[in-house]
Amino acid sequence: MIYYFSGTGNSKHAAEVIASAVNETPVDIVDAIKNGIHGSADDEITGFVFPVYFWGLPEIIKRFAAMPEVNNSLGKYVFCVITCGADTGNADKMLSKKLGRSPDYSFSLKMPDNYVVMYDPCEKEKAQKYLHHADKELETICKDILNRENARKGSTNGSAKSAFVSLLYDPFRKTKKFYADESCVSCGLCAKICPDNAIEIKNGKPVWVKSKCQHCTACINRCPKASIQYGKGTQTRRRYNYENTVD
Ligand SMILES: Cc1cc2nc3c(=O)[nH]c(=O)nc-3n(C[C@H](O)[C@H](O)[C@H](O)COP(=O)(O)O)c2cc1C
Ligand code: SF4
Ligand code: SF4
């Protein structure tokens, strides 16, 4: 079983490539929480693929990895691939604590940065170069997993500061600065794709109905009209998502 969480498609792509190479099924964690966890301790492999947030774990990963149904159904070989814009700090070690065991293999996989609420995502050609490099790294990752390698690879810079920086995630993941501007065409996609059910369409426009969310950036980066803003900073910034970058 290969579990993944993904806001803008990087981790989903990585999970799909790995799952296909090792003949496993990629399972969206949002669906697994909704529909039940069907892994078993007899499984050959259990994998976790997700983005790093503030050198730590997304809230949904903290919750999922600590669930007894997940803990009790870890397979014989456990790995994690944590996607990032630069480094993952100690996120793999934080996952170990939640799972109650260390993954046999962990890899910090550099992919384009999607945190548009804080930074301007890079231009498309540069993002394509990062994705090309990530695909090369994924070839190594697949071979390592097939060989049941025991290793910690990729950029774990930030390890020393990780515990402190990861505390910033919770205060940052507020929704009150999200809004849709006048370019919104009321397509409803943002509400449909939000993994937290934090968006509802009211009078044709999205409304953020929870005070906190994952801050996965799916809504703001995947809106087809780039209508979603976060405070004042995002009006002049690019948007990033995997699907629109590989075309
Ligand atoms: C809330 C948030 C925090 C992030 N924090 C980090 C970080 O600490 N270090 C880093 O290298 N990238 C960081 N990123 C970038 C993402 O981890 C990276 O773009 C990831 O590949 C996105 O995966 P996805 O497309 O599967 O959602 C952050 C992104 C978000 C949305
Ligand atoms: S995805 Fe964009 S255009 Fe569609 S409803 Fe949401 S904000 Fe409006
Ligand atoms: S509101 Fe937007 S950023 Fe927050 S969890 Fe939903 S899709 Fe992600």
Tab-separated table of C-alpha atoms and ligand atoms in Angstrom:
chain	number	residue	atom	x	y	z
A	1	MET	CA	0.000	0.000	0.000
A	2	ILE	CA	1.372	3.425	-0.914
A	3	TYR	CA	-0.379	6.276	0.852
A	4	TYR	CA	-0.031	9.803	-0.427
A	5	PHE	CA	-1.209	13.321	0.345
A	6	SER	CA	-0.793	16.075	-2.229
A	7	GLY	CA	-2.045	19.645	-2.641
A	8	THR	CA	-0.598	20.558	-6.027
A	9	GLY	CA	0.293	17.190	-7.534
A	10	ASN	CA	4.026	16.754	-6.804
A	11	SER	CA	3.593	14.049	-4.176
A	12	LYS	CA	0.768	12.416	-6.155
A	13	HIS	CA	3.073	12.122	-9.165
A	14	ALA	CA	5.886	10.686	-7.031
A	15	ALA	CA	3.489	8.173	-5.426
A	16	GLU	CA	2.150	7.073	-8.811
A	17	VAL	CA	5.638	6.546	-10.275
A	18	ILE	CA	6.768	4.520	-7.253
A	19	ALA	CA	3.535	2.512	-7.059
A	20	SER	CA	3.780	1.549	-10.709
A	21	ALA	CA	7.461	0.502	-10.357
A	22	VAL	CA	6.874	-1.659	-7.299
A	23	ASN	CA	3.467	-2.986	-8.378
A	24	GLU	CA	1.550	-1.393	-5.511
A	25	THR	CA	-1.610	0.720	-5.327
A	26	PRO	CA	-1.410	4.469	-4.679
A	27	VAL	CA	-4.065	5.464	-2.120
A	28	ASP	CA	-5.030	9.070	-1.424
A	29	ILE	CA	-4.928	9.588	2.366
A	30	VAL	CA	-8.039	11.782	2.182
A	31	ASP	CA	-9.942	8.813	0.685
A	32	ALA	CA	-8.376	6.334	3.137
A	33	ILE	CA	-9.581	8.415	6.096
A	34	LYS	CA	-13.073	8.581	4.575
A	35	ASN	CA	-13.403	5.026	3.275
A	36	GLY	CA	-11.273	2.946	5.650
A	37	ILE	CA	-7.701	1.695	5.844
A	38	HIS	CA	-7.152	-1.636	4.174
A	39	GLY	CA	-3.419	-2.219	4.707
A	40	SER	CA	-2.158	-5.285	6.550
A	41	ALA	CA	0.944	-6.199	8.555
A	42	ASP	CA	1.430	-8.983	5.982
A	43	ASP	CA	1.866	-6.432	3.177
A	44	GLU	CA	5.327	-6.418	1.602
A	45	ILE	CA	5.497	-2.612	1.485
A	46	THR	CA	3.898	0.370	3.191
A	47	GLY	CA	4.887	3.748	1.758
A	48	PHE	CA	4.071	7.334	2.706
A	49	VAL	CA	4.518	10.116	0.146
A	50	PHE	CA	3.649	13.684	1.101
A	51	PRO	CA	4.990	17.275	1.132
A	52	VAL	CA	7.024	18.796	3.944
A	53	TYR	CA	5.384	21.786	5.642
A	54	PHE	CA	7.614	24.070	7.716
A	55	TRP	CA	10.220	21.278	7.999
A	56	GLY	CA	7.542	19.169	9.595
A	57	LEU	CA	4.418	17.151	8.834
A	58	PRO	CA	1.126	18.355	7.321
A	59	GLU	CA	-1.644	18.154	9.940
A	60	ILE	CA	-3.391	15.345	8.030
A	61	ILE	CA	-0.180	13.245	8.077
A	62	LYS	CA	0.216	13.758	11.845
A	63	ARG	CA	-3.338	12.544	12.312
A	64	PHE	CA	-3.183	9.674	9.808
A	65	ALA	CA	0.185	8.249	10.898
A	66	ALA	CA	-0.966	8.188	14.534
A	67	MET	CA	-4.151	6.218	13.770
A	68	PRO	CA	-4.028	2.726	15.321
A	69	GLU	CA	-5.416	1.249	12.048
A	70	VAL	CA	-2.330	2.622	10.276
A	71	ASN	CA	0.183	1.788	13.021
A	72	ASN	CA	-1.113	-1.780	13.242
A	73	SER	CA	-1.067	-2.388	9.506
A	74	LEU	CA	2.466	-1.352	8.594
A	75	GLY	CA	3.970	-3.838	6.139
A	76	LYS	CA	7.344	-5.591	6.254
A	77	TYR	CA	9.225	-2.737	4.542
A	78	VAL	CA	8.250	0.852	5.373
A	79	PHE	CA	9.426	3.883	3.408
A	80	CYS	CA	8.653	7.570	3.114
A	81	VAL	CA	9.330	9.982	0.284
A	82	ILE	CA	8.864	13.567	1.434
A	83	THR	CA	8.625	16.132	-1.341
A	84	CYS	CA	9.943	19.651	-0.753
A	85	GLY	CA	10.959	22.894	-2.427
A	86	ALA	CA	14.409	22.721	-0.828
A	87	ASP	CA	14.870	20.582	2.311
A	88	THR	CA	12.803	18.441	4.655
A	89	GLY	CA	14.606	18.983	7.978
A	90	ASN	CA	13.653	16.221	10.380
A	91	ALA	CA	10.196	15.507	8.938
A	92	ASP	CA	11.023	11.804	8.445
A	93	LYS	CA	11.950	11.513	12.124
A	94	MET	CA	8.697	13.233	13.091
A	95	LEU	CA	6.867	10.624	10.989
A	96	SER	CA	8.735	7.846	12.864
A	97	LYS	CA	7.404	9.180	16.162
A	98	LYS	CA	3.823	9.149	14.899
A	99	LEU	CA	4.148	5.678	13.342
A	100	GLY	CA	5.891	4.202	16.371
A	101	ARG	CA	8.713	2.884	14.170
A	102	SER	CA	11.380	4.319	11.868
A	103	PRO	CA	10.873	3.891	8.138
A	104	ASP	CA	13.487	1.553	6.638
A	105	TYR	CA	14.045	4.109	3.903
A	106	SER	CA	13.414	7.834	3.612
A	107	PHE	CA	14.095	10.235	0.747
A	108	SER	CA	13.706	14.039	0.606
A	109	LEU	CA	12.693	14.704	-2.981
A	110	LYS	CA	13.185	18.232	-4.288
A	111	MET	CA	10.314	19.405	-6.535
A	112	PRO	CA	8.950	22.878	-7.376
A	113	ASP	CA	7.938	24.952	-4.336
A	114	ASN	CA	4.183	25.621	-4.184
A	115	TYR	CA	3.902	27.867	-1.110
A	116	VAL	CA	2.505	30.858	-3.023
A	117	VAL	CA	1.099	32.451	0.148
A	118	MET	CA	4.702	33.087	1.206
A	119	TYR	CA	6.848	33.010	-1.979
A	120	ASP	CA	6.497	33.538	-5.714
A	121	PRO	CA	6.647	30.078	-7.353
A	122	CYS	CA	9.415	29.864	-9.959
A	123	GLU	CA	8.749	30.321	-13.669
A	124	LYS	CA	7.462	27.358	-15.681
A	125	GLU	CA	10.736	26.443	-17.492
A	126	LYS	CA	12.613	26.298	-14.189
A	127	ALA	CA	9.837	24.212	-12.619
A	128	GLN	CA	10.046	21.817	-15.588
A	129	LYS	CA	13.802	21.450	-14.993
A	130	TYR	CA	13.166	20.635	-11.320
A	131	LEU	CA	10.558	18.058	-12.353
A	132	HIS	CA	12.958	16.495	-14.857
A	133	HIS	CA	15.562	16.180	-12.111
A	134	ALA	CA	12.941	14.795	-9.715
A	135	ASP	CA	12.040	12.107	-12.272
A	136	LYS	CA	15.722	11.038	-12.355
A	137	GLU	CA	15.728	10.886	-8.561
A	138	LEU	CA	12.518	8.830	-8.704
A	139	GLU	CA	14.345	6.225	-10.830
A	140	THR	CA	16.866	5.845	-7.978
A	141	ILE	CA	14.100	5.777	-5.374
A	142	CYS	CA	12.241	3.000	-7.234
A	143	LYS	CA	15.432	0.912	-7.535
A	144	ASP	CA	16.215	1.459	-3.844
A	145	ILE	CA	12.728	0.376	-2.799
A	146	LEU	CA	12.807	-2.678	-5.057
A	147	ASN	CA	16.168	-3.593	-3.442
A	148	ARG	CA	14.677	-2.968	0.021
A	149	GLU	CA	17.469	-0.531	0.754
A	150	ASN	CA	17.871	0.771	4.284
A	151	ALA	CA	18.941	4.419	4.036
A	152	ARG	CA	18.172	8.085	4.686
A	153	LYS	CA	18.757	10.062	1.475
A	154	GLY	CA	18.159	13.510	-0.040
A	155	SER	CA	18.383	16.942	1.536
A	156	THR	CA	17.607	16.916	5.237
A	157	ASN	CA	19.153	20.361	5.760
A	158	GLY	CA	17.413	22.211	8.546
A	159	SER	CA	17.407	19.194	10.866
A	160	ALA	CA	18.788	21.200	13.777
A	161	LYS	CA	16.122	23.938	13.475
A	162	SER	CA	13.317	21.625	12.415
A	163	ALA	CA	11.640	21.224	15.801
A	164	PHE	CA	11.387	25.003	16.203
A	165	VAL	CA	10.385	25.879	12.602
A	166	SER	CA	7.703	23.154	12.472
A	167	LEU	CA	5.903	24.914	15.352
A	168	LEU	CA	5.209	27.834	12.992
A	169	TYR	CA	2.910	25.713	10.795
A	170	ASP	CA	-0.071	25.728	13.134
A	171	PRO	CA	-0.265	29.530	13.585
A	172	PHE	CA	0.235	29.986	9.805
A	173	ARG	CA	-2.463	27.618	8.579
A	174	LYS	CA	-5.313	30.084	9.030
A	175	THR	CA	-7.940	30.635	6.328
A	176	LYS	CA	-9.093	34.165	7.104
A	177	LYS	CA	-6.857	35.787	4.465
A	178	PHE	CA	-8.236	33.654	1.599
A	179	TYR	CA	-10.748	35.265	-0.765
A	180	ALA	CA	-11.839	34.983	-4.401
A	181	ASP	CA	-11.554	38.132	-6.512
A	182	GLU	CA	-13.947	39.332	-9.236
A	183	SER	CA	-12.378	37.025	-11.891
A	184	CYS	CA	-13.997	33.961	-10.208
A	185	VAL	CA	-16.322	32.169	-12.671
A	186	SER	CA	-18.122	30.111	-10.000
A	187	CYS	CA	-16.904	26.752	-11.370
A	188	GLY	CA	-16.832	25.199	-7.872
A	189	LEU	CA	-13.499	23.398	-8.382
A	190	CYS	CA	-11.873	24.891	-5.269
A	191	ALA	CA	-14.614	23.510	-2.991
A	192	LYS	CA	-14.467	20.119	-4.712
A	193	ILE	CA	-10.700	19.613	-4.366
A	194	CYS	CA	-10.170	21.006	-0.856
A	195	PRO	CA	-8.942	18.039	1.243
A	196	ASP	CA	-10.258	19.662	4.425
A	197	ASN	CA	-13.801	20.550	3.257
A	198	ALA	CA	-12.845	24.077	4.275
A	199	ILE	CA	-14.529	25.741	1.282
A	200	GLU	CA	-18.217	26.080	0.447
A	201	ILE	CA	-19.740	27.848	-2.540
A	202	LYS	CA	-22.239	30.432	-1.384
A	203	ASN	CA	-24.017	32.707	-3.874
A	204	GLY	CA	-21.662	31.349	-6.545
A	205	LYS	CA	-18.449	32.287	-4.710
A	206	PRO	CA	-16.130	30.307	-2.436
A	207	VAL	CA	-16.340	30.956	1.280
A	208	TRP	CA	-13.777	29.565	3.732
A	209	VAL	CA	-15.910	27.962	6.428
A	210	LYS	CA	-13.156	26.713	8.746
A	211	SER	CA	-10.719	28.903	10.633
A	212	LYS	CA	-7.759	26.571	9.924
A	213	CYS	CA	-6.939	24.259	7.026
A	214	GLN	CA	-3.997	22.184	5.758
A	215	HIS	CA	-2.649	25.214	3.818
A	216	CYS	CA	-1.974	22.724	1.022
A	217	THR	CA	-2.441	25.534	-1.565
A	218	ALA	CA	-4.591	23.331	-3.852
A	219	CYS	CA	-7.344	25.966	-4.058
A	220	ILE	CA	-5.103	28.945	-4.775
A	221	ASN	CA	-2.739	27.117	-7.143
A	222	ARG	CA	-5.326	25.084	-9.039
A	223	CYS	CA	-8.098	27.660	-9.559
A	224	PRO	CA	-8.356	27.841	-13.396
A	225	LYS	CA	-8.729	31.634	-13.298
A	226	ALA	CA	-6.124	32.341	-10.565
A	227	SER	CA	-8.979	34.092	-8.754
A	228	ILE	CA	-8.021	33.019	-5.237
A	229	GLN	CA	-5.845	35.382	-3.256
A	230	TYR	CA	-4.268	35.261	0.179
A	231	GLY	CA	-3.986	38.724	1.686
A	232	LYS	CA	-2.200	41.242	-0.531
A	233	GLY	CA	0.904	39.264	-1.536
A	234	THR	CA	-0.483	36.789	-4.045
A	235	GLN	CA	-1.999	39.178	-6.626
A	236	THR	CA	1.291	39.525	-8.504
A	237	ARG	CA	2.623	36.011	-7.867
A	238	ARG	CA	2.654	33.056	-10.272
A	239	ARG	CA	0.710	29.912	-9.544
A	240	TYR	CA	2.150	26.381	-9.512
A	241	ASN	CA	0.648	22.965	-9.951
A	242	TYR	CA	2.127	19.783	-11.383
A	243	GLU	CA	-0.567	19.220	-14.032
A	244	ASN	CA	-0.164	22.634	-15.669
A	245	THR	CA	3.633	22.412	-15.584
A	246	VAL	CA	4.137	19.119	-17.408
A	247	ASP	CA	1.866	19.886	-20.385
B	1	LIG	C1	2.348	25.043	4.070
B	1	LIG	C2	3.585	24.744	3.262
B	1	LIG	C3	4.815	24.719	3.883
B	1	LIG	C4	5.965	24.362	3.147
B	1	LIG	N1	7.149	24.258	3.822
B	1	LIG	C5	8.251	23.843	3.152
B	1	LIG	C6	9.498	23.658	3.848
B	1	LIG	O1	9.602	23.811	5.070
B	1	LIG	N2	10.588	23.282	3.126
B	1	LIG	C7	10.528	23.074	1.775
B	1	LIG	O2	11.541	22.741	1.178
B	1	LIG	N3	9.354	23.196	1.082
B	1	LIG	C8	8.228	23.575	1.737
B	1	LIG	N4	7.019	23.682	1.074
B	1	LIG	C9	6.963	23.310	-0.360
B	1	LIG	C10	6.315	21.939	-0.596
B	1	LIG	O3	6.726	21.007	0.377
B	1	LIG	C11	6.641	21.371	-1.987
B	1	LIG	O4	6.367	22.286	-3.002
B	1	LIG	C12	5.897	20.064	-2.223
B	1	LIG	O5	6.526	19.332	-3.254
B	1	LIG	C13	4.427	20.255	-2.576
B	1	LIG	O6	3.843	18.982	-2.737
B	1	LIG	P1	2.402	18.720	-3.361
B	1	LIG	O7	2.438	19.274	-4.776
B	1	LIG	O8	2.288	17.242	-3.364
B	1	LIG	O9	1.395	19.398	-2.529
B	1	LIG	C14	5.876	24.065	1.758
B	1	LIG	C15	4.624	24.132	1.138
B	1	LIG	C16	3.487	24.464	1.868
B	1	LIG	C17	2.152	24.500	1.165
B	2	SF4	S1	-11.903	27.428	-8.571
B	2	SF4	FE1	-11.606	29.607	-8.915
B	2	SF4	S2	-13.078	30.174	-10.490
B	2	SF4	FE2	-13.725	28.186	-9.636
B	2	SF4	S3	-15.185	28.731	-7.964
B	2	SF4	FE3	-13.157	28.518	-7.039
B	2	SF4	S4	-12.333	30.624	-7.062
B	2	SF4	FE4	-14.049	30.594	-8.487
B	3	SF4	S1	-8.729	25.789	1.862
B	3	SF4	FE1	-7.258	25.669	0.159
B	3	SF4	S2	-5.258	25.606	1.176
B	3	SF4	FE2	-6.780	25.110	2.713
B	3	SF4	S3	-6.871	22.859	2.747
B	3	SF4	FE3	-8.476	23.616	1.365
B	3	SF4	S4	-7.536	23.600	-0.668
B	3	SF4	FE4	-5.884	23.462	0.852
